[in-house]
Coordinates of C-alpha atoms in Angstrom, one line a residue:
Chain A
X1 CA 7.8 -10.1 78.9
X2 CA 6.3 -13.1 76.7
X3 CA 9.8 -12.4 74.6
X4 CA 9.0 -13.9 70.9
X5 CA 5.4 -14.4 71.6
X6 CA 4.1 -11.2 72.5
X7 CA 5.5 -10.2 68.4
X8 CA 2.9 -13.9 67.5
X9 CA 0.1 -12.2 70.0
X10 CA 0.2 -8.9 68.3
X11 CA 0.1 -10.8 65.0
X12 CA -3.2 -12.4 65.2
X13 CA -4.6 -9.3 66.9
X14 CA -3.7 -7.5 64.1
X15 CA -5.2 -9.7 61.8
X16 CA -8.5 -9.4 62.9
X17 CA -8.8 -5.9 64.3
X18 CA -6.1 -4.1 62.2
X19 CA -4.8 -2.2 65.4
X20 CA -3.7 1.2 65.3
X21 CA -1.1 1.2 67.7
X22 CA 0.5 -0.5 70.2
X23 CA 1.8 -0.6 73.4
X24 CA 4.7 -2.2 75.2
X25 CA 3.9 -3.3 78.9
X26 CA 6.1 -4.2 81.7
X27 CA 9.4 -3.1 79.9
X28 CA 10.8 -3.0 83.0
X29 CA 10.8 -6.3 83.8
X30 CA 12.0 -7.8 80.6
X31 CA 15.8 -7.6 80.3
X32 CA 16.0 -8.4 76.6
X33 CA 13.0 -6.2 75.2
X34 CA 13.7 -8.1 71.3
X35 CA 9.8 -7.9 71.2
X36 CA 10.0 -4.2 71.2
X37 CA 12.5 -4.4 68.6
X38 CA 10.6 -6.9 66.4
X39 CA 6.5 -6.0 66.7
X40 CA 7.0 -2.8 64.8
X41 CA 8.7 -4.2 61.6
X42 CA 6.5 -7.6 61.8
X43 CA 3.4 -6.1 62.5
X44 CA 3.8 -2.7 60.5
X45 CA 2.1 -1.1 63.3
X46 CA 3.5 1.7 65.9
X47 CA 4.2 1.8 68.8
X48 CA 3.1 4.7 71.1
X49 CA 3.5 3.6 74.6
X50 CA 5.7 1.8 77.0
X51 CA 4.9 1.0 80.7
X52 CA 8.2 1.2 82.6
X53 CA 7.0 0.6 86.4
X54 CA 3.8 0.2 88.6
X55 CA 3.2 3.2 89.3
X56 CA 0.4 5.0 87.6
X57 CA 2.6 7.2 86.0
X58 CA 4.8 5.2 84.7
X59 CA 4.2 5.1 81.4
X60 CA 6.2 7.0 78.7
X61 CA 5.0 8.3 75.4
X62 CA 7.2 5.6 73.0
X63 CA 10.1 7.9 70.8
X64 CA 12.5 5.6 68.8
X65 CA 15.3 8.0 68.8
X66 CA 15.5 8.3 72.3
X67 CA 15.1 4.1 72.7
X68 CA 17.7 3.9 70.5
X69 CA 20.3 6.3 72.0
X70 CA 19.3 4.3 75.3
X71 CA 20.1 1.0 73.8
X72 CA 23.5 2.1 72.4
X73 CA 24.3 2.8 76.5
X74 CA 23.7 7.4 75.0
X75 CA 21.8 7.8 77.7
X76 CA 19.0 10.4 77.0
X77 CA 19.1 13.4 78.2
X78 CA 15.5 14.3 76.6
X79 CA 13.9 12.2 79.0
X80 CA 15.9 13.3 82.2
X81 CA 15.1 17.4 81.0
X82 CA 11.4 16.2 80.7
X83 CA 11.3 14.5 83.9
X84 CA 13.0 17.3 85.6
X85 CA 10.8 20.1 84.6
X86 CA 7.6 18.0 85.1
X87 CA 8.9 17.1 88.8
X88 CA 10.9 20.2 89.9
X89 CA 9.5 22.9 90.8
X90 CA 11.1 26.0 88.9
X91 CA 10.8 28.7 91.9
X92 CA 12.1 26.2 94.2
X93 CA 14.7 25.2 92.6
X94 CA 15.3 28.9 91.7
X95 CA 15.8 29.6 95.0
X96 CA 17.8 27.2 96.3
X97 CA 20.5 27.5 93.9
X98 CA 20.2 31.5 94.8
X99 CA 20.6 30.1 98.2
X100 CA 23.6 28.1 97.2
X101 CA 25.8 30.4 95.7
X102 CA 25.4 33.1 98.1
X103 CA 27.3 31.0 100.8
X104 CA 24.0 30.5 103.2
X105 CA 23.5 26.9 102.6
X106 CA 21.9 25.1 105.4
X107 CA 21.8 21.2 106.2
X108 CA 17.5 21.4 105.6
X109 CA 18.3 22.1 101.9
X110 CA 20.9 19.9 101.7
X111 CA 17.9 17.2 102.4
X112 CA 15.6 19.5 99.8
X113 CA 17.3 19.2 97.6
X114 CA 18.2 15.5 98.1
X115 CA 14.4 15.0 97.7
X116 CA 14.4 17.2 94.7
X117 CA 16.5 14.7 93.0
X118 CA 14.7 11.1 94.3
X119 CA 11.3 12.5 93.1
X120 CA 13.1 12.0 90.0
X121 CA 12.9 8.1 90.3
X122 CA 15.1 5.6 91.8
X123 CA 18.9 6.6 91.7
X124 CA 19.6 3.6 88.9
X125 CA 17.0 4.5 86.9
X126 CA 18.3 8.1 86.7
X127 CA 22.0 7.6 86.0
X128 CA 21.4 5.5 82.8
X129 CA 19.8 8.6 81.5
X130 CA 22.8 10.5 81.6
X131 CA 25.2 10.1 78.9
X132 CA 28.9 8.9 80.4
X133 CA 27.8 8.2 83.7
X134 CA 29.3 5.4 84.9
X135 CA 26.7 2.0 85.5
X136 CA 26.3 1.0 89.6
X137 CA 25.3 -2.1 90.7
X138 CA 21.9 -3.0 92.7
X139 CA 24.1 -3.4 95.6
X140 CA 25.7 0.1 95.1
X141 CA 22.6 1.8 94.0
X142 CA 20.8 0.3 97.7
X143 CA 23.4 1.4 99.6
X144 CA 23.4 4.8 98.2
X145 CA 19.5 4.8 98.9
X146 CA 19.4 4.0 102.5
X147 CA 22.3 6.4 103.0
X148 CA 20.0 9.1 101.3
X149 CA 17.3 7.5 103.9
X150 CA 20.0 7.8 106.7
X151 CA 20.5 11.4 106.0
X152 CA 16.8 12.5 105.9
X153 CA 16.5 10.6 109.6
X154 CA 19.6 12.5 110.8
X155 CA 18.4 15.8 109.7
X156 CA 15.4 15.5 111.1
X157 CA 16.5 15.1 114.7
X158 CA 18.4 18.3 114.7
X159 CA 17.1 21.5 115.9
X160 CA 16.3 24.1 113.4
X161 CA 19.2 26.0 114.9
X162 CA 21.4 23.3 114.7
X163 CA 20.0 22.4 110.8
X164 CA 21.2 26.1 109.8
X165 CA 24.5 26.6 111.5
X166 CA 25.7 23.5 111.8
X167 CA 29.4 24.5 112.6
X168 CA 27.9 25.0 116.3
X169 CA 28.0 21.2 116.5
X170 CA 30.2 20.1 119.2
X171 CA 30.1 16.0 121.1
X172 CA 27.3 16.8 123.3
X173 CA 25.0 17.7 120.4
X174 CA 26.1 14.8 118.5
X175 CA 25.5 12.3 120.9
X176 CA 22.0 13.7 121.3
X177 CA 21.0 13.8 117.6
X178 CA 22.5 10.3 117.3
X179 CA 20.6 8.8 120.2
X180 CA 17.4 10.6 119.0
X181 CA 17.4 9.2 115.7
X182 CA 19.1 5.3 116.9
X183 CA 21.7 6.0 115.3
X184 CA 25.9 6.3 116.2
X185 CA 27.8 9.2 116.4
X186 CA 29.8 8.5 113.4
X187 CA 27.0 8.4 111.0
X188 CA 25.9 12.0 112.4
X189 CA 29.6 13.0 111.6
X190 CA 29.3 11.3 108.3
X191 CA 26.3 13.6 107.3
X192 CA 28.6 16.6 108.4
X193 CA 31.2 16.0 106.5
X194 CA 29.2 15.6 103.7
X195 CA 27.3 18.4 104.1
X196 CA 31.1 20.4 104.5
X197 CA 31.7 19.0 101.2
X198 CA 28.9 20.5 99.4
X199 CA 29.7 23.5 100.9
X200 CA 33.0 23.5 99.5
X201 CA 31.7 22.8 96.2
X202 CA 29.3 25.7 96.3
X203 CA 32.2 28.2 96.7
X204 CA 34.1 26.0 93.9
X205 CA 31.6 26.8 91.9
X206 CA 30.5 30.4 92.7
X207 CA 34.5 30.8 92.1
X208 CA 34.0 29.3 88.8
X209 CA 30.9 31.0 87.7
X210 CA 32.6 34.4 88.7
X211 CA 35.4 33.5 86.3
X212 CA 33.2 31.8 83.7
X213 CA 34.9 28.7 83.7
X214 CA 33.0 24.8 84.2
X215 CA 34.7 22.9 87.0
X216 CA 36.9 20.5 85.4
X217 CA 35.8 17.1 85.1
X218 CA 32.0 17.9 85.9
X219 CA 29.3 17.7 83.1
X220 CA 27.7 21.0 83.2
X221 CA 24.6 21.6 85.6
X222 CA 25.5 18.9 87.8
X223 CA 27.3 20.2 90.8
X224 CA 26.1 20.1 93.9
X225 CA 24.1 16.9 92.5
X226 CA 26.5 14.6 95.3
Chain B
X1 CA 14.9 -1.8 82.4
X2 CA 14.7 -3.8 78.9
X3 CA 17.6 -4.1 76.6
X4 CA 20.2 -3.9 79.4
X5 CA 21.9 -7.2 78.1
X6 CA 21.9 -6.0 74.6
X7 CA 23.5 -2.5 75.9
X8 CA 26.0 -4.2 77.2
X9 CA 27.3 -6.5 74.7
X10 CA 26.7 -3.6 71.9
X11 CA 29.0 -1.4 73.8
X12 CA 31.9 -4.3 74.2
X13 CA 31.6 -4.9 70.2
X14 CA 31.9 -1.4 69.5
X15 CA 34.8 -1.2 72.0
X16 CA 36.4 -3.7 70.5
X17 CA 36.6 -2.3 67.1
X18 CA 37.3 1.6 68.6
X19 CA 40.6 0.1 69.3
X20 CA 41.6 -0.8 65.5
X21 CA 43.4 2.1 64.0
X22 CA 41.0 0.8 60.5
X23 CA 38.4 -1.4 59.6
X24 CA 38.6 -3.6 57.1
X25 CA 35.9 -6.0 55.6
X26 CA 37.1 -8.8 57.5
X27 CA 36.7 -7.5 60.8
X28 CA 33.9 -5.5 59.7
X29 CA 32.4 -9.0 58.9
X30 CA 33.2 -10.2 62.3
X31 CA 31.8 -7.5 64.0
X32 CA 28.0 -7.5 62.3
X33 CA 28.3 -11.3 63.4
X34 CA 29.0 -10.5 66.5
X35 CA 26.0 -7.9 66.7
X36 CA 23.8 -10.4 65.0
X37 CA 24.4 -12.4 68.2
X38 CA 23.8 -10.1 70.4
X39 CA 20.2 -9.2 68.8
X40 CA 19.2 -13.1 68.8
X41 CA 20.4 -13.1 71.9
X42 CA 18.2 -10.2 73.4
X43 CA 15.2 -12.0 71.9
X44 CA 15.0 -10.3 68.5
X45 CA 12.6 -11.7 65.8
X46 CA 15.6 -13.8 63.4
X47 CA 14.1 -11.9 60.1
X48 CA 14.4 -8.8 61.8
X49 CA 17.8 -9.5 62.6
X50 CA 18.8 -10.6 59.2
X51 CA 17.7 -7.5 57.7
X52 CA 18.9 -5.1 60.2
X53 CA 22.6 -6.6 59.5
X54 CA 21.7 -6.2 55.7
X55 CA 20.6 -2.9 56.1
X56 CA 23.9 -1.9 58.5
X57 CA 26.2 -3.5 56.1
X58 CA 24.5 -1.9 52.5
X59 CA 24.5 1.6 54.6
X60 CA 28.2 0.7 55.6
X61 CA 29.8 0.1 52.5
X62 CA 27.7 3.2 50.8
X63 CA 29.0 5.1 53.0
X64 CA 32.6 4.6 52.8
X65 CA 33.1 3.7 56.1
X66 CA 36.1 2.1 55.3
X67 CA 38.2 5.0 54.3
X68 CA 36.4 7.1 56.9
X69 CA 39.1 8.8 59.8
X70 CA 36.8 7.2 61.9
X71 CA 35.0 4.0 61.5
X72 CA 33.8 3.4 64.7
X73 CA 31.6 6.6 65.0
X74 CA 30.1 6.1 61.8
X75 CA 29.3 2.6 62.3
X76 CA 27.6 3.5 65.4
X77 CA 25.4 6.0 63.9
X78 CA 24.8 3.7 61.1
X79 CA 23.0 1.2 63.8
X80 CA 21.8 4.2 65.7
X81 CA 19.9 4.9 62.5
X82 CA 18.9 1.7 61.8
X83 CA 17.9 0.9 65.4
X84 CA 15.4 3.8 65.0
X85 CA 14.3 3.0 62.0
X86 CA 13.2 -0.3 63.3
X87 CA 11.7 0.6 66.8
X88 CA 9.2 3.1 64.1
X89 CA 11.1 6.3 63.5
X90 CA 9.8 9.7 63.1
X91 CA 6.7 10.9 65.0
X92 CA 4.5 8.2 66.6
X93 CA 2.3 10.6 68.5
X94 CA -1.4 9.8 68.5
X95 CA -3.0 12.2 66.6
X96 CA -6.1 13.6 68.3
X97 CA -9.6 14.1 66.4
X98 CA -10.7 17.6 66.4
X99 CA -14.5 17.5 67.4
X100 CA -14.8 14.0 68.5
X101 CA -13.7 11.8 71.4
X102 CA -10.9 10.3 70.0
X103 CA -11.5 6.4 71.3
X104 CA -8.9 3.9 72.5
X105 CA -9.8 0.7 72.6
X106 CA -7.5 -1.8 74.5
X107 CA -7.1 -5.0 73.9
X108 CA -4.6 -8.0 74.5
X109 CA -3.7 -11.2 76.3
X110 CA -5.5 -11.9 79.8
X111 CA -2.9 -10.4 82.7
X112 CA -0.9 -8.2 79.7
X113 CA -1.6 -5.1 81.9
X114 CA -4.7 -3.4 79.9
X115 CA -6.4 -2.2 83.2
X116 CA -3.7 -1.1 84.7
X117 CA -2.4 0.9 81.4
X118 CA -5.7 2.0 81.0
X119 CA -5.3 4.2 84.0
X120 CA -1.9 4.9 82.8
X121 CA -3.5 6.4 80.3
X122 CA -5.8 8.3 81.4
X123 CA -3.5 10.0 83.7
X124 CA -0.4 10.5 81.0
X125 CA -3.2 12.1 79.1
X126 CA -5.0 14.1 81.6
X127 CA -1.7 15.7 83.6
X128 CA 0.6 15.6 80.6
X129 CA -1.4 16.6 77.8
X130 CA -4.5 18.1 79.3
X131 CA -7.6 15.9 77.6
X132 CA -10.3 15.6 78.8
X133 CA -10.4 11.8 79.3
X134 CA -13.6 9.3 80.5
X135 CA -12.8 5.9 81.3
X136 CA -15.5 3.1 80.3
X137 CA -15.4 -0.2 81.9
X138 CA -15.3 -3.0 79.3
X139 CA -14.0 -6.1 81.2
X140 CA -17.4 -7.5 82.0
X141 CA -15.7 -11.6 82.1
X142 CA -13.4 -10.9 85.0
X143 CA -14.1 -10.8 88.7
X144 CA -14.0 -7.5 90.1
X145 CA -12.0 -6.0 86.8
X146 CA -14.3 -3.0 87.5
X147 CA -14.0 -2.5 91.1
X148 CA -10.0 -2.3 89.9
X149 CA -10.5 0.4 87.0
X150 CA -13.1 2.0 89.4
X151 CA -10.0 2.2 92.3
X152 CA -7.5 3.3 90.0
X153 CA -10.0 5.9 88.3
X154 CA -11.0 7.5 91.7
X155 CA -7.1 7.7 92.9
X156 CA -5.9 9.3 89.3
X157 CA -9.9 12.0 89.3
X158 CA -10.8 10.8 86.3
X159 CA -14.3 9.9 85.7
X160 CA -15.6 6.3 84.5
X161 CA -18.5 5.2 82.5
X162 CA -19.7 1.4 84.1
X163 CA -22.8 -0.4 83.4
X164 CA -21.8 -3.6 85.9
X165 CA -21.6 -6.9 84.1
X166 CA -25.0 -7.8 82.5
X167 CA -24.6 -5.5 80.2
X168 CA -22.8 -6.5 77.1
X169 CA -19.5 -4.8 76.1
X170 CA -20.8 -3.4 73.0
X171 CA -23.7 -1.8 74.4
X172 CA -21.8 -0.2 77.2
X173 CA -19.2 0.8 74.4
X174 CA -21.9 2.9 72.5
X175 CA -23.2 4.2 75.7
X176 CA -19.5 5.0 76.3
X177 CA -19.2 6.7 73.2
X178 CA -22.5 8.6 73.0
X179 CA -21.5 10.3 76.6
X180 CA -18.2 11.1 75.6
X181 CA -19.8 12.7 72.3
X182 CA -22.0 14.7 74.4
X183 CA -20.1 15.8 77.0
X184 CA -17.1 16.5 74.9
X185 CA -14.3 14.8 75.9
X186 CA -11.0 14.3 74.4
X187 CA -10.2 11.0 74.8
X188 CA -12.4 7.5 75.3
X189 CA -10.2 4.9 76.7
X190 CA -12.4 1.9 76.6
X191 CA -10.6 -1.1 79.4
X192 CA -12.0 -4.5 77.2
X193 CA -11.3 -8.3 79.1
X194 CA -8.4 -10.2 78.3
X195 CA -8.8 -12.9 75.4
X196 CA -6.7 -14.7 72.8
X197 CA -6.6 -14.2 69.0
X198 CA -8.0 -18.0 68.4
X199 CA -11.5 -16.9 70.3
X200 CA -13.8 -16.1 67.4
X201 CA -16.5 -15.4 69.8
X202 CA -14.6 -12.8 71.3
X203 CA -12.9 -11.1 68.8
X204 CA -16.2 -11.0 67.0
X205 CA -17.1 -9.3 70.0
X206 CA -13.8 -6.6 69.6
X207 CA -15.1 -6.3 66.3
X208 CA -18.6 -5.3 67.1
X209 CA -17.1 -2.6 69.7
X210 CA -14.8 -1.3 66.8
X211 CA -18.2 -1.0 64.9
X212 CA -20.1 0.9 67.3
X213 CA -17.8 3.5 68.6
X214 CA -17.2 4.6 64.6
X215 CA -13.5 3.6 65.0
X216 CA -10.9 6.1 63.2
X217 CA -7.2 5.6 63.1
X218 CA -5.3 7.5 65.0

């Protein structure tokens, strides 16, 4: 974050230790990153880590290649297969798609699956990974979250019955779900609709996989992602 | 996340020149200008920056880029290449001694985040790469810098070597060490207190430490 200075800091360290390595801190917070850029040519020494957040595990084993796809906006798809199979689980994930496909999809793993994906990271942080995506804005990215927030709350209130048939839905039960979790009617129908639309996907696609065919205008692997 | 601004403004100057049916040295000229900016802007050392443009430009011309169907995809992955080249290239990985604790020694600016990347660490090591890791408690200047690597250590189940604060950081290093040694572990991250370059004291101090734990490149 000290921008010029931390490539000066490194420098004198350097001098008088002859470090082996070094690593980049609070990347994150620093919109320009030229230190990253500069400390490895002025200094002569690597660099092997960066800390991208607070949390204790966020801090990334340091590959050029990939920081230099994700500087020329390439995304990096290494990363986001990395994080994916250290966060996923395999049989899980297995099994839902199994679910999926064979038409018996239920609201509950609608929201598992929803989950599956924010373990991942925030929603921001994810998109820039993938190559083509399209940028959002804070605002867009919190709106998106608290919607995701929105849904877990409504799904929760239902009743298992209602959470695995959800066409028995009719006023009466919405009105109930919506006063159980505070919220309106319409936002319970929102979740609905949405959940009809992944539905529709899923047979899009089980159409599509039957005929071996991607679905147009969809990078492969991501269906069912929205 | 870093180098957003310099996404951005890398991705309108390549625009720009996608939309030219050919590039010619003029525009070609105009365009590592405007990428020289861009690299200033984003906080780039200036000598770095001056040869990065070299280096884009010799590649450029060796290449043929000019005659090229497509200029604009070969002049990306001429500053692709040269991008990499400059943020270290090829493998970086630490490489791991074979019957020793390999020992990494942190040091930096007061408040540059050593602690905290301490445990970072110790837990990208442990879960990712399965070492057997020992944290050592170095800060000895800082109120309560151990009590922090002690909450951080007990939250990630990694186990830390402290001595409190009378005892010097050179002797708890080589105590550090010794245990490691004995107990076989993988990896000795030793947390050291925050100092500037200028202290002599201190970086004799650093110095000492690098003495006693029998430092090796890695």
């Amino acid at each position: 974050m000290s921008g010029q200075d931390a490539v000066n800091v490194a420098k004198a360290f350097n001098d008088s230790l002859s470090l082996t390595g070094v690593i980049i801190s609070k990347l994150d917070g620093d919109a320009r990153g030229g230190s990253a850029l500069s400390i490895r040519h002025m200094t002569g020494v690597p660099i092997k880590f960066s800390g991208v957040g607070e949390k204790v595990s966020d801090l990334d084993i340091f590959h050029a290649d990939r920081m230099a796809d994700r500087i020329l906006g390439m995304g990096d798809v290494m990363t986001l297969v990395e994080k994916v199979q250290e966060e996923v689980d395999e049989k899980e994930a297995k099994k839902a798609a199994n679910k999926m496909m064979s038409g018996k999809f239920g609201l509950d793993d609608m929201l598992a699956q929803m989950r599956q994906v924010q373990k991942l990271g925030s929603l921001g942080g994810l998109l820039k990974l993938i190559p083509g995506m399209p940028k959002i804005s804070p605002e867009q990215q919190a709106i998106a979250e608290k919607e995701m927030r929105n849904f877990e709350i409504i799904i929760n209130s239902m009743t298992y019955e209602e959470r695995h048939n959800p066409s028995i839905f009719q006023y009466s039960r919405k009105i109930r779900v919506a006063n159980g979790c505070g919220k309106q009617v319409s936002d319970v129908n929102r979740v609905l609709k949405k959940y009809e639309q992944m539905k529709d996907m899923m047979k899009q696609m089980e159409q599509y996989k039957k005929s071996g065919r991607m679905p147009p205008g969809m990078p492969p692997g991501f269906g069912g992602m929205r | 996340m870093a180098f957003e601004n310099l996404t951005e403004k890398l991705s309108r100057i390549f625009k720009k020149i996608r939309g030219q049916a050919r590039l010619t040295e003029s525009n070609m000229d105009e365009m590592l200008k405007e990428i020289r900016v861009a690299l200033l802007e984003a906080d780039v050392n200036y000598k770095v920056v001056k040869e990065f443009i070299n280096n884009v430009k010799e590649k450029a011309i060796g290449q043929e880029v000019y005659t090229k169907l497509n200029p604009s995809q070969m002049i990306t992955k001429i500053v692709h290449d040269e991008l990499e080249t400059l943020l270290g290239g090829g493998e970086n990985e630490i490489k791991y001694q074979a019957n020793k604790p390999t020992v990494i020694l942190l040091v930096g600016l007061q408040g540059s985040g050593k602690t905290t990347t301490a445990g970072k660490l110790a837990y990208l090591m442990k879960n990712k790469l399965h070492k057997k890791v020992l944290l050592a408690a170095g800060d000895i200047y800082r109120p309560a810098a151990i009590d922090q690597l002690e909450q951080i250590a007990k939250s990630i189940d990694v186990p830390l070597f402290k001595k409190g604060t009378d005892v010097s950081p050179v002797e708890i290093s080589k105590e550090a060490k010794a245990l490691a040694f004995n107990d076989h572990y993988d990896v000795l991250i030793i947390d050291t207190a925050g100092r500037i370059a200028i202290d002599e004291a201190l970086m004799e101090e650093l110095n000492q430490i690098k003495k006693v734990v029998d430092f090796t490149p890695c």
